[in-house]
Coordinates of C-alpha atoms in Angstrom, one line a residue:
M1 CA 15.7 -35.0 3.5
K2 CA 15.8 -31.2 3.6
R3 CA 13.2 -29.7 5.9
N4 CA 10.9 -27.0 4.9
M5 CA 11.8 -23.5 6.2
R6 CA 9.4 -21.8 8.5
I7 CA 8.4 -18.1 8.6
L8 CA 6.4 -16.3 11.2
I9 CA 4.5 -13.4 9.7
T10 CA 2.9 -10.6 11.7
G11 CA 1.5 -7.1 11.3
S12 CA -0.7 -5.5 8.7
S13 CA -3.5 -7.4 6.9
Q14 CA -1.3 -7.2 3.8
I15 CA 0.4 -10.3 5.1
Q16 CA -2.3 -12.2 3.0
H17 CA -0.4 -11.1 -0.1
I18 CA 3.0 -12.3 1.3
K19 CA 2.2 -15.8 2.5
P20 CA 1.4 -17.2 -1.0
L21 CA 4.9 -16.1 -2.2
Y22 CA 6.7 -18.1 0.5
Q23 CA 4.3 -21.0 0.3
S24 CA 5.0 -21.3 -3.4
Q25 CA 8.6 -21.9 -2.5
G26 CA 7.9 -24.6 0.0
W27 CA 8.0 -22.5 3.2
I28 CA 5.7 -23.2 6.1
C29 CA 3.9 -19.9 7.0
D30 CA 2.7 -19.2 10.5
E31 CA 1.0 -16.4 12.4
F32 CA 0.8 -15.4 16.0
T33 CA -2.2 -16.9 17.9
S34 CA -4.8 -14.8 19.6
C35 CA -6.1 -17.7 21.8
P36 CA -7.7 -16.7 25.2
G37 CA -5.6 -16.5 28.3
A38 CA -2.6 -14.2 28.5
L39 CA -0.1 -16.7 29.7
R40 CA -1.3 -19.4 27.4
R41 CA -1.1 -17.0 24.4
K42 CA 2.4 -15.8 25.3
L43 CA 3.7 -19.4 25.7
R44 CA 2.2 -20.5 22.4
N45 CA 3.6 -17.4 20.5
L46 CA 7.0 -17.8 22.1
K47 CA 7.1 -21.4 20.8
K48 CA 6.2 -20.1 17.3
V49 CA 9.2 -17.7 17.5
L50 CA 11.5 -20.6 18.7
M51 CA 10.4 -22.8 15.8
A52 CA 10.6 -20.1 13.1
D53 CA 13.7 -19.6 10.9
T54 CA 12.5 -16.1 9.9
I55 CA 10.3 -13.5 11.6
Y56 CA 8.6 -11.1 9.1
A57 CA 6.8 -8.0 10.4
V58 CA 4.7 -5.8 8.1
F59 CA 4.4 -2.2 9.5
G60 CA 7.5 -0.9 11.2
T61 CA 6.1 0.5 14.4
H62 CA 4.8 -3.0 15.5
T63 CA 8.2 -4.4 16.1
A64 CA 9.0 -3.1 19.5
S65 CA 7.6 -6.3 21.1
F66 CA 8.8 -9.0 23.3
Y67 CA 8.8 -11.5 20.5
W68 CA 10.7 -9.3 18.1
R69 CA 13.4 -8.8 20.8
V70 CA 13.6 -12.5 21.5
A71 CA 14.0 -13.3 17.8
G72 CA 16.9 -10.8 17.8
L73 CA 18.5 -12.4 20.8
L74 CA 18.2 -15.8 19.2
R75 CA 19.8 -14.5 16.0
K76 CA 16.7 -15.3 13.9
K77 CA 16.5 -13.7 10.6
R78 CA 14.2 -10.6 10.9
I79 CA 12.5 -8.9 8.0
L80 CA 10.7 -5.6 8.4
H81 CA 8.5 -4.4 5.6
W82 CA 7.7 -0.6 5.7
I83 CA 4.4 0.3 3.9
G84 CA 3.6 4.0 4.5
T85 CA 2.3 5.5 7.7
D86 CA 5.0 3.6 9.7
V87 CA 7.6 5.5 7.8
L88 CA 5.9 8.8 8.5
I89 CA 6.0 7.9 12.2
A90 CA 9.7 6.9 12.0
L91 CA 10.6 10.2 10.4
G92 CA 9.6 11.8 13.7
D93 CA 11.7 9.5 15.9
A94 CA 15.3 9.9 16.9
P95 CA 17.5 8.3 14.1
G96 CA 19.9 6.8 16.6
R97 CA 17.0 5.0 18.3
L98 CA 15.7 3.7 15.0
V99 CA 19.0 2.2 13.9
R100 CA 19.5 0.6 17.4
D101 CA 16.0 -0.9 17.5
Y102 CA 16.2 -2.3 14.0
N103 CA 19.8 -3.5 14.1
R104 CA 20.4 -6.9 12.3
T105 CA 17.2 -6.5 10.4
L106 CA 16.5 -6.8 6.6
H107 CA 14.4 -3.8 5.6
L108 CA 12.0 -3.8 2.7
A109 CA 10.2 -0.7 1.5
G110 CA 6.9 -0.7 -0.3
S111 CA 8.0 2.0 -2.8
E112 CA 11.0 4.1 -3.9
L113 CA 9.6 7.1 -2.0
L114 CA 9.6 5.1 1.3
Q115 CA 13.1 3.9 0.5
R116 CA 14.3 7.4 0.2
E117 CA 12.6 8.6 3.3
L118 CA 14.0 5.7 5.4
R119 CA 17.5 6.5 4.2
T120 CA 17.2 10.0 5.8
V121 CA 16.9 8.3 9.2
G122 CA 19.8 5.9 8.6
I123 CA 17.8 2.8 7.4
E124 CA 18.8 1.2 4.1
S125 CA 16.1 -0.9 2.4
A126 CA 15.2 -2.8 -0.8
V127 CA 12.1 -1.8 -2.7
V128 CA 9.6 -4.6 -2.7
P129 CA 5.9 -3.6 -3.2
I130 CA 3.2 -5.6 -1.6
V131 CA 0.5 -6.7 -4.2
P132 CA -1.9 -9.6 -4.5
T133 CA -0.2 -12.6 -6.0
S134 CA -3.2 -13.3 -8.2
I135 CA -3.1 -9.9 -9.8
Q136 CA -4.6 -10.0 -13.3
F137 CA -6.3 -6.9 -14.5
S138 CA -8.4 -6.2 -17.6
P139 CA -9.6 -2.9 -19.0
L140 CA -13.1 -1.7 -18.3
P141 CA -15.1 0.2 -20.9
M142 CA -14.8 3.9 -20.2
P143 CA -17.9 6.0 -19.4
E144 CA -19.1 8.4 -22.1
R145 CA -18.5 11.4 -19.8
H146 CA -15.6 12.1 -17.5
A147 CA -16.1 11.4 -13.8
V148 CA -13.6 11.3 -10.9
L149 CA -13.1 8.7 -8.2
A150 CA -11.2 9.4 -5.0
Y151 CA -10.6 7.4 -1.8
I152 CA -11.0 9.7 1.2
P153 CA -11.8 7.7 4.4
E154 CA -14.1 9.2 6.9
T155 CA -12.3 11.1 9.7
K156 CA -9.2 11.2 7.6
E157 CA -10.4 13.8 5.1
E158 CA -7.5 16.3 5.7
F159 CA -4.8 13.6 5.3
Y160 CA -6.3 12.3 2.0
G161 CA -6.8 15.7 0.4
M162 CA -10.5 16.4 0.7
P163 CA -10.1 20.2 0.9
L164 CA -8.1 20.2 -2.3
L165 CA -10.6 17.9 -4.0
K166 CA -13.5 20.2 -3.1
E167 CA -11.6 23.2 -4.6
I168 CA -11.2 21.2 -7.8
A169 CA -14.9 20.1 -7.7
R170 CA -16.0 23.8 -7.4
R171 CA -14.2 24.6 -10.6
Y172 CA -15.7 21.7 -12.5
P173 CA -19.4 21.7 -11.5
D174 CA -20.4 19.5 -14.5
I175 CA -18.0 16.7 -13.4
C176 CA -19.2 14.2 -10.8
F177 CA -16.7 13.3 -8.1
H178 CA -17.3 10.0 -6.4
I179 CA -15.8 9.6 -2.9
T180 CA -15.4 6.1 -1.4
A181 CA -14.9 5.0 2.2
N182 CA -16.9 8.0 3.3
S183 CA -20.6 8.7 4.0
G184 CA -20.3 12.5 3.8
S185 CA -21.5 13.0 7.4
H186 CA -18.6 15.3 8.1
D187 CA -19.1 17.5 5.1
K188 CA -20.8 20.6 6.4
C189 CA -21.0 22.3 3.0
P190 CA -21.7 19.6 0.5
L191 CA -21.4 20.3 -3.2
P192 CA -24.0 19.0 -5.6
N193 CA -21.4 17.3 -7.8
I194 CA -19.8 15.3 -5.0
S195 CA -21.3 11.9 -4.4
Y196 CA -20.3 10.0 -1.2
E197 CA -20.4 6.2 -1.9
G198 CA -19.6 4.8 1.5
T199 CA -17.7 1.6 1.9
L200 CA -17.9 -0.8 -1.1
D201 CA -17.0 -4.4 -1.6
A202 CA -14.9 -5.6 -4.6
A203 CA -17.9 -5.9 -6.8
G204 CA -19.2 -2.4 -5.9
M205 CA -15.7 -0.9 -6.5
R206 CA -15.5 -2.5 -9.9
E207 CA -18.9 -1.1 -10.8
L208 CA -17.8 2.3 -9.6
Y209 CA -14.6 2.1 -11.7
G210 CA -16.9 1.6 -14.7
K211 CA -18.6 4.9 -14.0
C212 CA -15.4 6.9 -13.6
S213 CA -12.6 7.8 -16.0
I214 CA -10.2 9.4 -13.6
L215 CA -8.7 8.4 -10.2
F216 CA -7.5 11.3 -8.1
R217 CA -5.2 10.4 -5.2
Y218 CA -3.4 13.2 -3.4
P219 CA -2.7 12.2 0.2
Q220 CA -0.2 13.9 2.5
H221 CA 1.9 10.7 2.4
D222 CA 1.7 7.4 0.6
G223 CA 3.4 4.0 0.0
L224 CA 2.5 2.0 -3.1
S225 CA -1.2 2.5 -3.4
M226 CA -3.2 -0.6 -4.5
M227 CA -5.9 1.8 -5.7
V228 CA -3.5 3.4 -8.1
L229 CA -2.6 -0.1 -9.5
E230 CA -6.3 -1.0 -9.7
A231 CA -7.2 2.1 -11.6
L232 CA -4.3 1.7 -14.0
G233 CA -5.3 -2.0 -14.3
T234 CA -8.7 -1.0 -15.5
G235 CA -7.3 1.5 -18.0
R236 CA -8.3 4.6 -16.0
I237 CA -6.5 8.0 -16.0
V238 CA -4.7 8.4 -12.7
I239 CA -3.8 11.8 -11.3
Y240 CA -1.4 11.0 -8.5
K241 CA 0.7 13.1 -6.2
Y242 CA 3.9 11.0 -6.7
P243 CA 5.6 10.0 -9.9
F244 CA 4.7 6.5 -11.1
P245 CA 4.6 4.8 -14.6
F246 CA 1.5 5.9 -16.6
V247 CA 0.1 8.3 -14.1
K248 CA -0.2 12.1 -14.4
T249 CA 1.7 13.9 -11.6
P250 CA 1.3 17.7 -11.0
A251 CA 4.5 19.7 -11.4
G252 CA 4.1 21.0 -7.8
G253 CA 1.8 21.1 -4.9
T254 CA -0.2 24.2 -5.6
L255 CA -3.8 24.3 -6.8
P256 CA -2.8 25.7 -10.2
D257 CA -0.4 22.8 -10.7
V258 CA -3.1 20.2 -9.9
L259 CA -5.7 22.1 -12.1
A260 CA -3.3 22.0 -15.0
V261 CA -3.2 18.2 -14.9
F262 CA -7.0 18.1 -14.7
E263 CA -7.2 20.3 -17.7
D264 CA -5.0 18.0 -19.6
A265 CA -7.0 14.9 -18.6
L266 CA -10.3 16.5 -19.4
S267 CA -9.2 17.9 -22.7
V268 CA -9.9 14.7 -24.6
P269 CA -12.8 12.2 -24.3
P270 CA -12.5 9.2 -21.9
Q271 CA -10.3 6.5 -23.4
A272 CA -8.9 3.4 -21.7
D273 CA -5.1 3.2 -21.5
H274 CA -4.3 -0.4 -22.5
R275 CA -0.6 0.2 -22.1
A276 CA -1.1 0.9 -18.4
V277 CA -3.1 -2.4 -18.0
D278 CA -0.3 -4.3 -19.7
Y279 CA 2.3 -2.6 -17.5
V280 CA 0.5 -3.5 -14.2
N281 CA -0.1 -7.1 -15.2
S282 CA 3.6 -7.6 -16.2
A283 CA 5.4 -5.5 -13.6
F284 CA 3.6 -7.0 -10.6
S285 CA 3.2 -10.6 -11.6
M286 CA 4.0 -13.4 -9.1
E287 CA 7.2 -14.1 -11.0
K288 CA 8.4 -10.5 -10.8
Q289 CA 7.5 -10.4 -7.1
L290 CA 9.4 -13.6 -6.3
L291 CA 12.4 -12.1 -8.1
R292 CA 12.2 -8.9 -6.0
Y293 CA 12.1 -11.0 -2.8
Q294 CA 15.1 -13.1 -3.9
N295 CA 17.2 -10.1 -5.0
A296 CA 16.5 -8.4 -1.7
G297 CA 17.7 -11.4 0.2
A298 CA 14.3 -12.0 1.8
L299 CA 13.6 -15.4 0.1
Q300 CA 16.2 -18.1 -0.7
R301 CA 16.5 -19.0 -4.4

């Protein structure tokens, strides 16, 4: 009787979207333990490495660990999934060190942009986005008036483009801009048309999507943004820094470039894009995800 393959998955919380894919193919999925006692914890986790057929790490900078090195010495299959900020960090490292540390590793990139960036430091990867396996979106009715939604976490305002958003908001005083993951406590010059919504749960986010017609996402760097997929999946207009199906991408990084895209989006009344909803549901289905993993060599057929 053929035994079930075993995979040890570690890293970002996004592993919750990876485990169901392997489990659907009969794999046993395991994670590192955080039990009390340093020696006890190390012995248990070492046993998990020894029992695993594959070690899968999400977020590249977490791999310089004892367990990752042991897996390499034992010739275990190692998969490294790059998702965004880890690539940004890697771009500042010495290319020779990167190639050495990640030798004999299968690399996956969360987007084509990340794949291109990794290639500049000598790492070849296959594009495999990380998305919920139960993904199934449906369009939400559009609001009567345009309103903008943006994810700009507190203390990371510069990285996520808050100065640019405020410049845009000043030019459209009749448009409301809703900011999530932020209380506004760091905004020393608040604008009357910017509303800070704080941190919302899934129900609160869906309610907010219902109030907004446009998602604006313009960070300094990005992988595949789940918020972009969510917005497209509800039929929203998406103004995004990077090219992606059914989004509006500015021609360049200047304020006039971004304003030109806003002018285009605001020139017509809010209307849900049903083609974008269909695209997200089709392109990121569980069947398509399994095929991506299989084609990359990360999951046996």
